[in-house]
Coordinates of C-alpha atoms (C1' of nucleotides) in Angstrom, one line a residue:
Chain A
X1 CA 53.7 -32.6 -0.7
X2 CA 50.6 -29.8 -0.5
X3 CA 48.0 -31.6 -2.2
X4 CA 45.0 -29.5 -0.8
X5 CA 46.8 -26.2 -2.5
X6 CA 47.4 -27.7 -5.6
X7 CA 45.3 -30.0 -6.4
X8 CA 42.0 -28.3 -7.4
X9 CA 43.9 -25.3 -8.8
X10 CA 46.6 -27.5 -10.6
X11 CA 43.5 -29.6 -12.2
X12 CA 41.7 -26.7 -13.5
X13 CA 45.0 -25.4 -14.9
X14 CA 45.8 -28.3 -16.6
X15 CA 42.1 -28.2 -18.1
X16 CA 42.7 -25.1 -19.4
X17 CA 46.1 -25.8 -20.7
X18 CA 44.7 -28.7 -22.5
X19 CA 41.6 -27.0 -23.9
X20 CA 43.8 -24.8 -25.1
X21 CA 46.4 -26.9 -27.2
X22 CA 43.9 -29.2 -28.8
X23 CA 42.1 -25.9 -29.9
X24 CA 45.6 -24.7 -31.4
X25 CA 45.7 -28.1 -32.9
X26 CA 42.3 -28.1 -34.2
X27 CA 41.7 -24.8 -35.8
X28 CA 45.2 -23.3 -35.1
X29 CA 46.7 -20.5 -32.8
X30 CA 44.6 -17.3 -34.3
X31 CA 41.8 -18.5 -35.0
X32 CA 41.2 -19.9 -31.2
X33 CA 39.5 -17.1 -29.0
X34 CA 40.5 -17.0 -25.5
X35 CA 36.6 -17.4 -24.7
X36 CA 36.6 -21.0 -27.1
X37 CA 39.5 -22.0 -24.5
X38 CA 37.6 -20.9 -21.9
X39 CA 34.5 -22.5 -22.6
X40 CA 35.8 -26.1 -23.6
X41 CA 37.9 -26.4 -19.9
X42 CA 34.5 -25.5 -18.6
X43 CA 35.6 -22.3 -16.2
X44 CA 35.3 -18.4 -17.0
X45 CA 37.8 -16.8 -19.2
X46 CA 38.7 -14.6 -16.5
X47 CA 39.8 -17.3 -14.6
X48 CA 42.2 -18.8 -17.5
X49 CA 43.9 -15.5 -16.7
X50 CA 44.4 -16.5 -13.4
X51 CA 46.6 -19.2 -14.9
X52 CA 48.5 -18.1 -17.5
X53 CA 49.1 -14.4 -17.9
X54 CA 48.5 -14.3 -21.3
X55 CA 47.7 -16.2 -24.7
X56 CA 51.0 -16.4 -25.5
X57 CA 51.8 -17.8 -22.1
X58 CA 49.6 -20.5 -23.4
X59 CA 52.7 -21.3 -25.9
X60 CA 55.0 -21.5 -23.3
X61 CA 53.7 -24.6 -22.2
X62 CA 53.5 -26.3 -25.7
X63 CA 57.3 -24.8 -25.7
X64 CA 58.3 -26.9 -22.7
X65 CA 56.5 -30.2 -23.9
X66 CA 58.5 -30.3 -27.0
X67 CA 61.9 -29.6 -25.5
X68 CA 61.2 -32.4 -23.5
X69 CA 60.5 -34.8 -26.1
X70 CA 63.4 -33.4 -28.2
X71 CA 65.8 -34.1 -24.8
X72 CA 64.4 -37.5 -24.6
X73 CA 64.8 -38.4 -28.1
X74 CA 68.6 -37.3 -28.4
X75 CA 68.7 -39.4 -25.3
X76 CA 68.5 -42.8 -27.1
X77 CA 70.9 -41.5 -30.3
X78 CA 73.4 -40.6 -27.6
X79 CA 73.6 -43.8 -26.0
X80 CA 73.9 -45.6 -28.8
X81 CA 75.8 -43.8 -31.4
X82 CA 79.8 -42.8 -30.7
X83 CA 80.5 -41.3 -33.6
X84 CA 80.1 -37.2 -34.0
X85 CA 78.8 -37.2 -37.3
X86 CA 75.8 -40.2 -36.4
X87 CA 75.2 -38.0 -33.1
X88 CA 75.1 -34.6 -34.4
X89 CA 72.6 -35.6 -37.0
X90 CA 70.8 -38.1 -34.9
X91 CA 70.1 -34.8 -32.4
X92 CA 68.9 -32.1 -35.4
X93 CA 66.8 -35.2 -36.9
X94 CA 65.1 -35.6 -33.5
X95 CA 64.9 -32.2 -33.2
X96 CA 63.1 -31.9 -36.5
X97 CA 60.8 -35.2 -36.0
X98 CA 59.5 -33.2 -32.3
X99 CA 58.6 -29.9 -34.2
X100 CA 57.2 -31.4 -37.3
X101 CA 53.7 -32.2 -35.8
X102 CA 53.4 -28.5 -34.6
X103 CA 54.3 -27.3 -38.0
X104 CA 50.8 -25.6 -38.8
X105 CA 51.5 -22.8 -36.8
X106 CA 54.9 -22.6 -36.3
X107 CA 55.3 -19.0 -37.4
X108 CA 52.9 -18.1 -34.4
X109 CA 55.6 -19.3 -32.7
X110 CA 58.1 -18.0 -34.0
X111 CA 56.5 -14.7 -34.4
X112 CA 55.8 -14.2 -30.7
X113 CA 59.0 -15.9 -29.6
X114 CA 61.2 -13.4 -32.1
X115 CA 60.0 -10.3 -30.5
X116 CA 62.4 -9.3 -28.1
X117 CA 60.7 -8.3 -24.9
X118 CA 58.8 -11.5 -25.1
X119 CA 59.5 -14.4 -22.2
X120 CA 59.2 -16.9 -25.4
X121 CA 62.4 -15.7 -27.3
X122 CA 64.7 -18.1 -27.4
X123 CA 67.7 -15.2 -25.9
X124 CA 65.6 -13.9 -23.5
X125 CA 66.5 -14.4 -19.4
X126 CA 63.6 -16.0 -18.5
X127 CA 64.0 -19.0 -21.4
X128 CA 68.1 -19.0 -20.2
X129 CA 67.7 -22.4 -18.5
X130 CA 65.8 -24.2 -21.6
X131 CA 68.7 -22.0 -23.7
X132 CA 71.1 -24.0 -21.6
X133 CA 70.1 -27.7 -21.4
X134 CA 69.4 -27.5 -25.4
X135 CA 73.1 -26.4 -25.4
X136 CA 74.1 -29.0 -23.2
X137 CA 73.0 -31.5 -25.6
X138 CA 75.4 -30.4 -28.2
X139 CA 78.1 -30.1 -25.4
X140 CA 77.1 -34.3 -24.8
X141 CA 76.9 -35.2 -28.3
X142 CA 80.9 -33.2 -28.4
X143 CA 82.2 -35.0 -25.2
X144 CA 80.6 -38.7 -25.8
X145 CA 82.0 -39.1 -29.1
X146 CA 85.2 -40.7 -30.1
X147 CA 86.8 -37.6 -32.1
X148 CA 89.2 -35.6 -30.0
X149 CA 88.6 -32.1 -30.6
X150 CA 91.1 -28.9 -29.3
X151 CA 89.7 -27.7 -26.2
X152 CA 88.7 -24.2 -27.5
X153 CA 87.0 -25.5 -29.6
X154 CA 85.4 -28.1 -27.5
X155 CA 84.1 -25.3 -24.9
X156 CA 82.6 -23.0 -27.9
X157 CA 81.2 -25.4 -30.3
X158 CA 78.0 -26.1 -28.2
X159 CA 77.3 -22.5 -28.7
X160 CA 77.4 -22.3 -32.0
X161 CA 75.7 -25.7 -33.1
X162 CA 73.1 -24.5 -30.7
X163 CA 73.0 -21.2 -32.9
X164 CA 73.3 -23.6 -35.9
X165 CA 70.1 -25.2 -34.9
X166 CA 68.5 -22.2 -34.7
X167 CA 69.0 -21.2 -38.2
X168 CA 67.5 -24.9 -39.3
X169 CA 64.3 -24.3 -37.4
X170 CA 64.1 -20.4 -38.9
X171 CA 64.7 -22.5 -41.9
X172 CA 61.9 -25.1 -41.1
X173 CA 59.5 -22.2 -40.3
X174 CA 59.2 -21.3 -43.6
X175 CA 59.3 -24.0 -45.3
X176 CA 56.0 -25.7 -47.0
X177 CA 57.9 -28.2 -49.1
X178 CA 55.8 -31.9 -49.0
X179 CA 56.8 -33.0 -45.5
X180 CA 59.3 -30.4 -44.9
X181 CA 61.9 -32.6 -47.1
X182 CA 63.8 -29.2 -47.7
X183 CA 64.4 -28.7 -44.2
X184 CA 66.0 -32.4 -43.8
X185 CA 67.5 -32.1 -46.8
X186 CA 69.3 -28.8 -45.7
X187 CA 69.8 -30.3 -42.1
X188 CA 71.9 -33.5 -43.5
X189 CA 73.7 -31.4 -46.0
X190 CA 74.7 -28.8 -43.6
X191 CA 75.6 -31.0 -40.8
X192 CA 77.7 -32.6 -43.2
X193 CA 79.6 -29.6 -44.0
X194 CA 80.0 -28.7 -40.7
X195 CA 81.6 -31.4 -39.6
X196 CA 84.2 -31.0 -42.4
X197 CA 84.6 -27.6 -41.1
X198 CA 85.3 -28.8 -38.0
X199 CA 87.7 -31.2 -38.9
X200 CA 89.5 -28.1 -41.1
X201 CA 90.0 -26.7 -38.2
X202 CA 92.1 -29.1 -36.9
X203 CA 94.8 -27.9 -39.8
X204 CA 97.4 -26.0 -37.5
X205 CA 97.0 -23.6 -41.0
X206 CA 93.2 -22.4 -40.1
X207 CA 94.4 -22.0 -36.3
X208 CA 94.5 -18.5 -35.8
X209 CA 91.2 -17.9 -38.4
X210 CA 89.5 -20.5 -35.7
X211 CA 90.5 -18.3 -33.3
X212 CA 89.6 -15.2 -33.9
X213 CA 86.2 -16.7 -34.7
X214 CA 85.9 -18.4 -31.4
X215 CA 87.2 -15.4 -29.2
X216 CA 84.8 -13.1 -31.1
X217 CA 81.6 -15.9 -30.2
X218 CA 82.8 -15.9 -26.9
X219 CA 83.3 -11.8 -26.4
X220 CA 79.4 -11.2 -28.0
X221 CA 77.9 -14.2 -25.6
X222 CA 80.1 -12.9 -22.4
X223 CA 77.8 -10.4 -21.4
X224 CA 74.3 -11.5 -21.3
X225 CA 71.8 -10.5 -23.8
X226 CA 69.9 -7.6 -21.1
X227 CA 66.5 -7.5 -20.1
X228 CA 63.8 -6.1 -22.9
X229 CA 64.2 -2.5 -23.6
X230 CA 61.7 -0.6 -20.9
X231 CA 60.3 1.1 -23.9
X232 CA 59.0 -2.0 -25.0
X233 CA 55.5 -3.1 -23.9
X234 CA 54.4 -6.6 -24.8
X235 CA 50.6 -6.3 -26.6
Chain B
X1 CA 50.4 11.9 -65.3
X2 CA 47.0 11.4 -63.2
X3 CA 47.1 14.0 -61.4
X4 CA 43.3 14.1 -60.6
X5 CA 42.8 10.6 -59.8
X6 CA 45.8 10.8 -57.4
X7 CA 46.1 14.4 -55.6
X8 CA 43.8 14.1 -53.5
X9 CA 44.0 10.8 -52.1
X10 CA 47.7 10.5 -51.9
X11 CA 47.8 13.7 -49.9
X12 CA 45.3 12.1 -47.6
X13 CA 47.5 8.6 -48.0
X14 CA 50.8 11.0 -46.8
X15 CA 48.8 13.0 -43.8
X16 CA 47.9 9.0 -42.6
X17 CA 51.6 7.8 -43.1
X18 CA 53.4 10.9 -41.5
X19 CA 51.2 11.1 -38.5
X20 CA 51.5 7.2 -37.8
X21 CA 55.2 7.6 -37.9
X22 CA 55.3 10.1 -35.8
X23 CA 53.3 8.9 -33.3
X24 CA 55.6 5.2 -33.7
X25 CA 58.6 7.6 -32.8
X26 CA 56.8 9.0 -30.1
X27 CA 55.6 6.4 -27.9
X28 CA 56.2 3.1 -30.0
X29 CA 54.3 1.0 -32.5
X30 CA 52.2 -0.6 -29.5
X31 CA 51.1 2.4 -27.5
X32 CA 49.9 4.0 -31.0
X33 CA 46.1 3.2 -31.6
X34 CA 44.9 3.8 -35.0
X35 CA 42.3 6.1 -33.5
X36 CA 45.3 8.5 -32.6
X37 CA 46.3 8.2 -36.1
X38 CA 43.5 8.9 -37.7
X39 CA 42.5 11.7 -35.1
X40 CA 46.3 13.2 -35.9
X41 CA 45.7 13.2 -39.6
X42 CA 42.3 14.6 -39.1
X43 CA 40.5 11.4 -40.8
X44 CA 38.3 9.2 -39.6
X45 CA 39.4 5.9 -38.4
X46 CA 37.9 3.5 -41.3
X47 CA 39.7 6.0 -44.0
X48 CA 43.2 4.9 -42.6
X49 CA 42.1 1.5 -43.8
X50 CA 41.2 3.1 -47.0
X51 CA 45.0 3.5 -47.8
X52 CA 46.2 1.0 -45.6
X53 CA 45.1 -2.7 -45.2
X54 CA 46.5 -3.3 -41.6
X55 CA 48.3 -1.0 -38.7
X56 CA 51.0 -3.6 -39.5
X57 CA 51.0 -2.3 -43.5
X58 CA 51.8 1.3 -42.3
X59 CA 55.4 -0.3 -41.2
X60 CA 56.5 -1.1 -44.7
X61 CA 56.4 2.2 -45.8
X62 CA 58.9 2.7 -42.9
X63 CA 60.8 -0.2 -44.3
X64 CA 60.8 1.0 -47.5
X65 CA 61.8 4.3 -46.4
X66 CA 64.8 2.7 -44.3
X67 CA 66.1 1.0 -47.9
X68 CA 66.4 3.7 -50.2
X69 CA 68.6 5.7 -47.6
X70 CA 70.2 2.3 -47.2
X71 CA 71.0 2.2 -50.9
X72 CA 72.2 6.1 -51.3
X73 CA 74.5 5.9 -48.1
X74 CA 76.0 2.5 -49.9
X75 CA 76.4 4.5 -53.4
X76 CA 78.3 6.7 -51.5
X77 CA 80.5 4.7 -50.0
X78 CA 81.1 2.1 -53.6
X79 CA 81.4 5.2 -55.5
X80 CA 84.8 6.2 -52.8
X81 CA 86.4 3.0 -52.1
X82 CA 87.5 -0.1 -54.1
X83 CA 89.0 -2.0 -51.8
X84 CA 86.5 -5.5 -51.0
X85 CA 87.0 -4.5 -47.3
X86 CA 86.7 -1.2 -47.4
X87 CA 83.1 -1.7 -49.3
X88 CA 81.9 -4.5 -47.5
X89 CA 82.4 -2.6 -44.2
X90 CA 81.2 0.5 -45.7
X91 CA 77.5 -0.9 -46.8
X92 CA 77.4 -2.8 -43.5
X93 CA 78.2 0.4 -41.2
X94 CA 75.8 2.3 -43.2
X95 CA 73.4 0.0 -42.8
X96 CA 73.2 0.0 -39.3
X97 CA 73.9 3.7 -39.1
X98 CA 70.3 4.2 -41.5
X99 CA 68.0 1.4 -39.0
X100 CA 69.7 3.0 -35.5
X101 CA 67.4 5.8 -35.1
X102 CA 64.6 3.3 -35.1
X103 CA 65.9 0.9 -32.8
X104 CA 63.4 1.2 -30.0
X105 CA 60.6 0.1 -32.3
X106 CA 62.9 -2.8 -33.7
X107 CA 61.5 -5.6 -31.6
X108 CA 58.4 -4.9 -33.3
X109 CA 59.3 -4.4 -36.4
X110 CA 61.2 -7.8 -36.7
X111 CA 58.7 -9.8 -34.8
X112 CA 56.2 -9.2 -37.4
X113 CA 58.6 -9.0 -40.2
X114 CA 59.5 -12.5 -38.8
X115 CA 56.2 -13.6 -39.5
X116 CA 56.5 -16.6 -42.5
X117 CA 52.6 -15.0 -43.1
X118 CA 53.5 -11.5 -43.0
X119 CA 53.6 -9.4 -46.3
X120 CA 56.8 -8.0 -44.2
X121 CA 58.6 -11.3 -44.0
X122 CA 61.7 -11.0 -45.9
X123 CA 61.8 -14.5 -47.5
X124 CA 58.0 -13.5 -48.7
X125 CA 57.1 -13.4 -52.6
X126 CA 55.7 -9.7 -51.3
X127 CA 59.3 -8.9 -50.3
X128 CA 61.3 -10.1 -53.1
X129 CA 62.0 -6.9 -55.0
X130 CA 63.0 -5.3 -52.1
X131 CA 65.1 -8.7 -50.9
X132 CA 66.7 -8.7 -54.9
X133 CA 67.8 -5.0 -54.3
X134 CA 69.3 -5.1 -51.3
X135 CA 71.1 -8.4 -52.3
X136 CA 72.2 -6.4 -55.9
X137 CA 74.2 -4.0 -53.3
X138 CA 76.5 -7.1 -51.9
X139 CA 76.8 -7.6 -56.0
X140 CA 78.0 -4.2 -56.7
X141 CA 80.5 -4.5 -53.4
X142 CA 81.9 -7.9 -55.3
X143 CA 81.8 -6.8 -58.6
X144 CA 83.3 -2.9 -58.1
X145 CA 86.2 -4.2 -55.7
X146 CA 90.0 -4.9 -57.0
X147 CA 89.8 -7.9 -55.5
X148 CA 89.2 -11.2 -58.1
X149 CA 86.9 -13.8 -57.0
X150 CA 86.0 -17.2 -58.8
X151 CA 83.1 -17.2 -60.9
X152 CA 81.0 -19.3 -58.8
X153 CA 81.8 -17.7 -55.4
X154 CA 81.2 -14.3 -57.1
X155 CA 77.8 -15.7 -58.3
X156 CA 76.6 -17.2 -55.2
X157 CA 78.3 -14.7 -52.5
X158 CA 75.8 -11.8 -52.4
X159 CA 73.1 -14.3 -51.4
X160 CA 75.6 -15.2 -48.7
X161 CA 75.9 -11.6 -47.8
X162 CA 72.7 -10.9 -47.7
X163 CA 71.8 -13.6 -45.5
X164 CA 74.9 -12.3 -43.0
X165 CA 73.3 -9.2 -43.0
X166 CA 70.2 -10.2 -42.0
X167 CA 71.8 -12.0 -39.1
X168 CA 74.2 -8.6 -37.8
X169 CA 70.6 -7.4 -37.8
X170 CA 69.1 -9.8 -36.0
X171 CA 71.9 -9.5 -33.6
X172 CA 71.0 -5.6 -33.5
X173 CA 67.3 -6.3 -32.8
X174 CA 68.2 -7.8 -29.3
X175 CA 70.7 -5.6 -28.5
X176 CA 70.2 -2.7 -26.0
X177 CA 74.6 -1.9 -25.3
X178 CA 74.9 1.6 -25.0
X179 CA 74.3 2.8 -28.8
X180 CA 74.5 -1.1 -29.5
X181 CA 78.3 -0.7 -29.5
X182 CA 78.2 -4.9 -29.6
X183 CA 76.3 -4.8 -32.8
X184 CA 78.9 -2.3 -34.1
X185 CA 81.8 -4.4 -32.9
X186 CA 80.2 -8.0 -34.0
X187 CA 79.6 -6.4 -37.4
X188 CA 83.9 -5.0 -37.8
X189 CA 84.9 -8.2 -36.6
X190 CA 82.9 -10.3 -38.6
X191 CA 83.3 -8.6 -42.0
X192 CA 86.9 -9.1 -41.6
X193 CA 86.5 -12.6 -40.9
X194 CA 84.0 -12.9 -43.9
X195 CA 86.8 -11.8 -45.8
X196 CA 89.7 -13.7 -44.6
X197 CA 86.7 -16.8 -45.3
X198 CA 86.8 -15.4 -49.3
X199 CA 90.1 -15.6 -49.2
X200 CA 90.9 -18.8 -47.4
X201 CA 88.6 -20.5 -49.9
X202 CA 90.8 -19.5 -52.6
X203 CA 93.5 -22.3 -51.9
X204 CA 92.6 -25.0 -54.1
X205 CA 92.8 -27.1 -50.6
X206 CA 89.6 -26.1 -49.6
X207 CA 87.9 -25.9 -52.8
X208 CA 86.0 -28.8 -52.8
X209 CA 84.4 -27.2 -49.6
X210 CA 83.5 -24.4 -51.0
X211 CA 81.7 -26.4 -53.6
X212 CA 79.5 -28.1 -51.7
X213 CA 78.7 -24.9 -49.5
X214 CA 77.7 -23.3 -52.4
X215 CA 75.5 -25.9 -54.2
X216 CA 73.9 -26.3 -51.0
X217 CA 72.7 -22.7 -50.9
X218 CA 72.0 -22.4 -54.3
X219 CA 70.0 -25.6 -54.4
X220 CA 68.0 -24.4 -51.0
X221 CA 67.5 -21.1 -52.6
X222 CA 66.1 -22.6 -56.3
X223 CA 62.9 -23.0 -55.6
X224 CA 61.4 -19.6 -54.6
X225 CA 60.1 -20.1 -50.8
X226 CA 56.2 -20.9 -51.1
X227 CA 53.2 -18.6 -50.0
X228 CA 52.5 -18.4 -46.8
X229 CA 50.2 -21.3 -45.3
X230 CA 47.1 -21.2 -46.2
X231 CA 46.2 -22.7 -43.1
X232 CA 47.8 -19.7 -41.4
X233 CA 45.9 -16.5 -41.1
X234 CA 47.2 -13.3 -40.0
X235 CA 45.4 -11.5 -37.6
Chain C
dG1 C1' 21.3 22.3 -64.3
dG2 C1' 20.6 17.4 -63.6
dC3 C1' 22.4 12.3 -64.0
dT4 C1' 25.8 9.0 -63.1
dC5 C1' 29.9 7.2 -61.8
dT6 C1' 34.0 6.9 -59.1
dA7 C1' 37.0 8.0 -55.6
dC8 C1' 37.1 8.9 -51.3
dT9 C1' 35.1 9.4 -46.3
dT10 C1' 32.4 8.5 -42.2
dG11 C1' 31.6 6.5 -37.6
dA12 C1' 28.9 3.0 -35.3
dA13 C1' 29.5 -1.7 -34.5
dC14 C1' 32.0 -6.2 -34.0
dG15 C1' 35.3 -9.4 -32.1
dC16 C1' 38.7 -10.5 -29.2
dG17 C1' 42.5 -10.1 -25.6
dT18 C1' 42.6 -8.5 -21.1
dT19 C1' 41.2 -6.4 -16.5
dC20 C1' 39.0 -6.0 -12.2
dA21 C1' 35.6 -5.6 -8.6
dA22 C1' 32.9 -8.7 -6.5
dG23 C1' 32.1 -12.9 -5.2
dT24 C1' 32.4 -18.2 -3.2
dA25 C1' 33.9 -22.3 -1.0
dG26 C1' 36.5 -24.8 1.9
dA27 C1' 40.1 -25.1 5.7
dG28 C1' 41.5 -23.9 10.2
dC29 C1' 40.5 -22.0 14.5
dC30 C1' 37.5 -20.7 18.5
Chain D
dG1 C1' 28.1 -23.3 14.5
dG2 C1' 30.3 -18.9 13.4
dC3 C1' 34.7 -16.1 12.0
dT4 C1' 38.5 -15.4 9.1
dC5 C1' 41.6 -16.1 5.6
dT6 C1' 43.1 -17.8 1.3
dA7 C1' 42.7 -19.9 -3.0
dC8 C1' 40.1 -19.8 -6.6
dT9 C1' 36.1 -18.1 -9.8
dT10 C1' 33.0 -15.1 -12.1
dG11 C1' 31.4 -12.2 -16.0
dA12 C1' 30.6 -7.5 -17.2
dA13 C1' 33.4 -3.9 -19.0
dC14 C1' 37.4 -1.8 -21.4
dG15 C1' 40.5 -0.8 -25.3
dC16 C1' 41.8 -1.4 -29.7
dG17 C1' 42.2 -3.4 -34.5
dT18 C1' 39.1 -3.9 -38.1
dT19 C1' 34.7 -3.9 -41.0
dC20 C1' 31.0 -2.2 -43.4
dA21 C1' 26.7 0.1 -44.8
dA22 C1' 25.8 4.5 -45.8
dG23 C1' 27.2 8.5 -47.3
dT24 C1' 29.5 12.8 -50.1
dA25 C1' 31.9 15.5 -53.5
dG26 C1' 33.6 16.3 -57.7
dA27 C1' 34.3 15.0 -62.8
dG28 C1' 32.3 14.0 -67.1
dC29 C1' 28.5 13.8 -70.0
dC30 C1' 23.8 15.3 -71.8

DNA sequence: GGCTCTACTTGAACGCGTTCAAGTAGAGCC
DNA sequence: GGCTCTACTTGAACGCGTTCAAGTAGAGCC
C-alpha cells in the first residue's frame, strides 16, 4: 500500500533482524554483540536501534516466528484428528518439535521473558494477543473433538492447559536430556493424566472440588495481570 | 577457630553485602551500580569482586537470608499446630509474609533466579541444599500432622509441595494488588484445595491415579537435572 | 630487623548495550 | 534548480559490569 515508506526502511530492518538470528544461532544469544549484528546487516549499530528498541526486542521477533509455526502445525493435527486425547498431544508435540531447534538458548529466553516488566513475558499486556491465540488453540482442540465436556469446564479448560503448557516448556528449559526425551516423555505422560483428570471430573462426586477449582482460576485471571511495577526499570 | 585468616576479610565481605542491600532496598537491584557499592562500603570497586563473583552473586546472600527466617517463622508455626491444614497454611503464609518486604525487587530476583545457567536457579546442583531444606519443611508439615497419609503419597508429597510453592510464588512475582492481596487469597484457596486433593485421593477409586501421578514425578525427578549448558554462558 | 608468603586491596582499562547530536538522501512542491 | 520535510543513518560517547596487573600490610620465620 505505501511502498516508498516501507520499503527501504522495512529491507534494512529485515537485514538486521536476520543478522541478528543467525548470529544467535551461530554463537548464541550472549555471546553476539550488538556491533557483530550490526556489522553483518551492513548498517551502523545505532541505526539497529532505530529498529528494534533493544537486544531483547531482537527476541521478540524469533518469539513471533515460532508461534507461528507452532499455530500452523496444530493446524494439520486439528483437522485431522477428532479425538481429545490424539489432539491435545498432537498440539504440545508440535509445540515441542517448533521450540526444539532453538533449544541452545532457551534460558535467554526464558530469562528475559520471566522478568516481569519485560514486553516478552508471557502474562504481560503487550504479549496478551499471542497469550490469546495460543489459548485459543486449546479452546479448538476442546470444541473440535468428539468428547462432550460440562460447559464450565469447557470455558476454563483452555486456560489452564495453556498454563499446563507453560509448565512443559519451564520443564523443557531445563532439560539437557539427549534430544530433550525427558521433556516428551513428561509431555505424553502428563497429557495422559490429564485427560483422566478431566474425565474424573465428569463424576457428579468431584463436582463441587471441580468447582471450586474452576471459580478460583477464573477469580485470579478476572482482573488482568497490571502493568510492570513503575519501580521496575528494564536494563 | 580462624579467627586471623577470617576477621578481617569477612568484616570487609559484611561492609560489601550490607551496603549492596541497602542500596537494592533503596532504589532497586538495577539502579544500583557496583561503584555505589563499593563507594558505600568504602572499597574499591575490584575488591567487591574479591568476595563476590558477580552483582548477581550478592543476591543469594539475600536469598539465603530470606530462608532461614522462612524456616524459624515455619518452626513456629509446626511447633503450635498439628492440624495438616492448619500447618500447611501456616508455612505458606509465613512464607509470603518473610519474601513481601522485598517484593519490588522480585522481578529481578526471579528473572535471574529463572536462569537454567544461574547459580540462583532453583533446579540448579548450586541450589540443591537450599531446594532439599525447604522441601524437608513440607516433610515436617506431613509428618507432624494428625492427619495419616499413605506411604507413597507421604513420600512423594513434599516434592509436590515444594513445587506448589514455587508456583504461589511465581504468581506473587507478577503480582502488584494492593499488598498482593490475590497472592494471599490464591494461596488460602489453594491450600485448601491441595488438601481436599490429599484427601480425595484417599478413596481407593482414585488410587490408580494417584499412582501414576506419582511415578511420573518421581521418575522426572530421578535423575538430578544436569549442569547448565555448556553452550550457555552467563553474562 | 629483614625475607617471604599470603590475604587482601587498588583503580585504570576493557567490552558491550545504549544514546544522541549531527548528518544525508530522496520526495514533493515552487 | 532550490527549499523543506521526513525517513533513515552515522559513529563517537556514556554508563556500567567486570578484569587484571600491580600493589600493600601483616604474620611467621630466621
Amino acid at each position: 500500500m505505501e511502498p516508498k515508506k516501507t520499503s527501504k526502511g522495512e529491507q534494512t530492518r529485515a537485514q538486521i533482524l536476520e543478522a541478528a538470528l543467525d548470529l544467535f544461532r551461530e554463537r548464541g544469544y550472549e555471546q553476539t554483540t550488538m556491533r557483530a549484528i550490526a556489522e553483518k546487516a551492513g548498517v551502523a549499530v545505532g541505526n539497529a536501534y532505530y529498529y528494534f528498541e533493544s537486544k531483547e526486542h531482537l527476541i521478540q521477533a524469533f518469539y513471533a516466528r515460532t508461534h507461528e509455526e507452532h499455530m500452523a502445525a496444530s493446524r494439520e493435527v486439528l483437522d485431522q484428528e477428532r479425538g481429545l486425547r490424539e489432539r491435545l498431544l498432537g498440539v504440545m508435540r508440535a509445540k515441542l518439535d517448533t521450540i526444539m531447534p532453538y533449544h541452545q538458548f532457551a534460558g535467554v529466553l526464558f530469562k528475559t521473558a520471566a522478568n516481569p516488566a519485560s514486553p516478552l513475558n508471557p502474562f504481560s499486556a503487550e504479549s496478551l494477543p499471542v497469550r490469546r491465540q495460543a489459548t485459543e488453540i486449546f479452546a479448538e482442540v476442546i470444541a473440535g473433538s468428539d468428547t462432550r465436556l460440562t460447559p464450565e469446564l469447557a470455558a476454563e479448560l483452555p486456560n489452564v492447559l495453556w498454563l499446563y503448557q507453560a509448565g512443559v516448556i519451564l520443564y523443557w528449559i531445563h532439560d539437557s536430556s539427549p534430544g530433550c526425551a525427558r521433556s516428551y516423555r513428561l509431555m505424553e505422560r502428563s497429557v495422559k493424566l490429564v485427560l483422566r483428570l478431566i474425565s474424573l471430573f465428569q463424576f457428579p462426586l468431584l463436582r463441587p472440588f471441580l468447582k471450586e477449582l474452576l471459580t478460583m482460576v477464573a477469580d485470579l485471571r478476572s482482573e488482568p495481570m497490571p502493568a510492570p511495577l513503575p519501580a521496575q526499570t528494564v536494563e
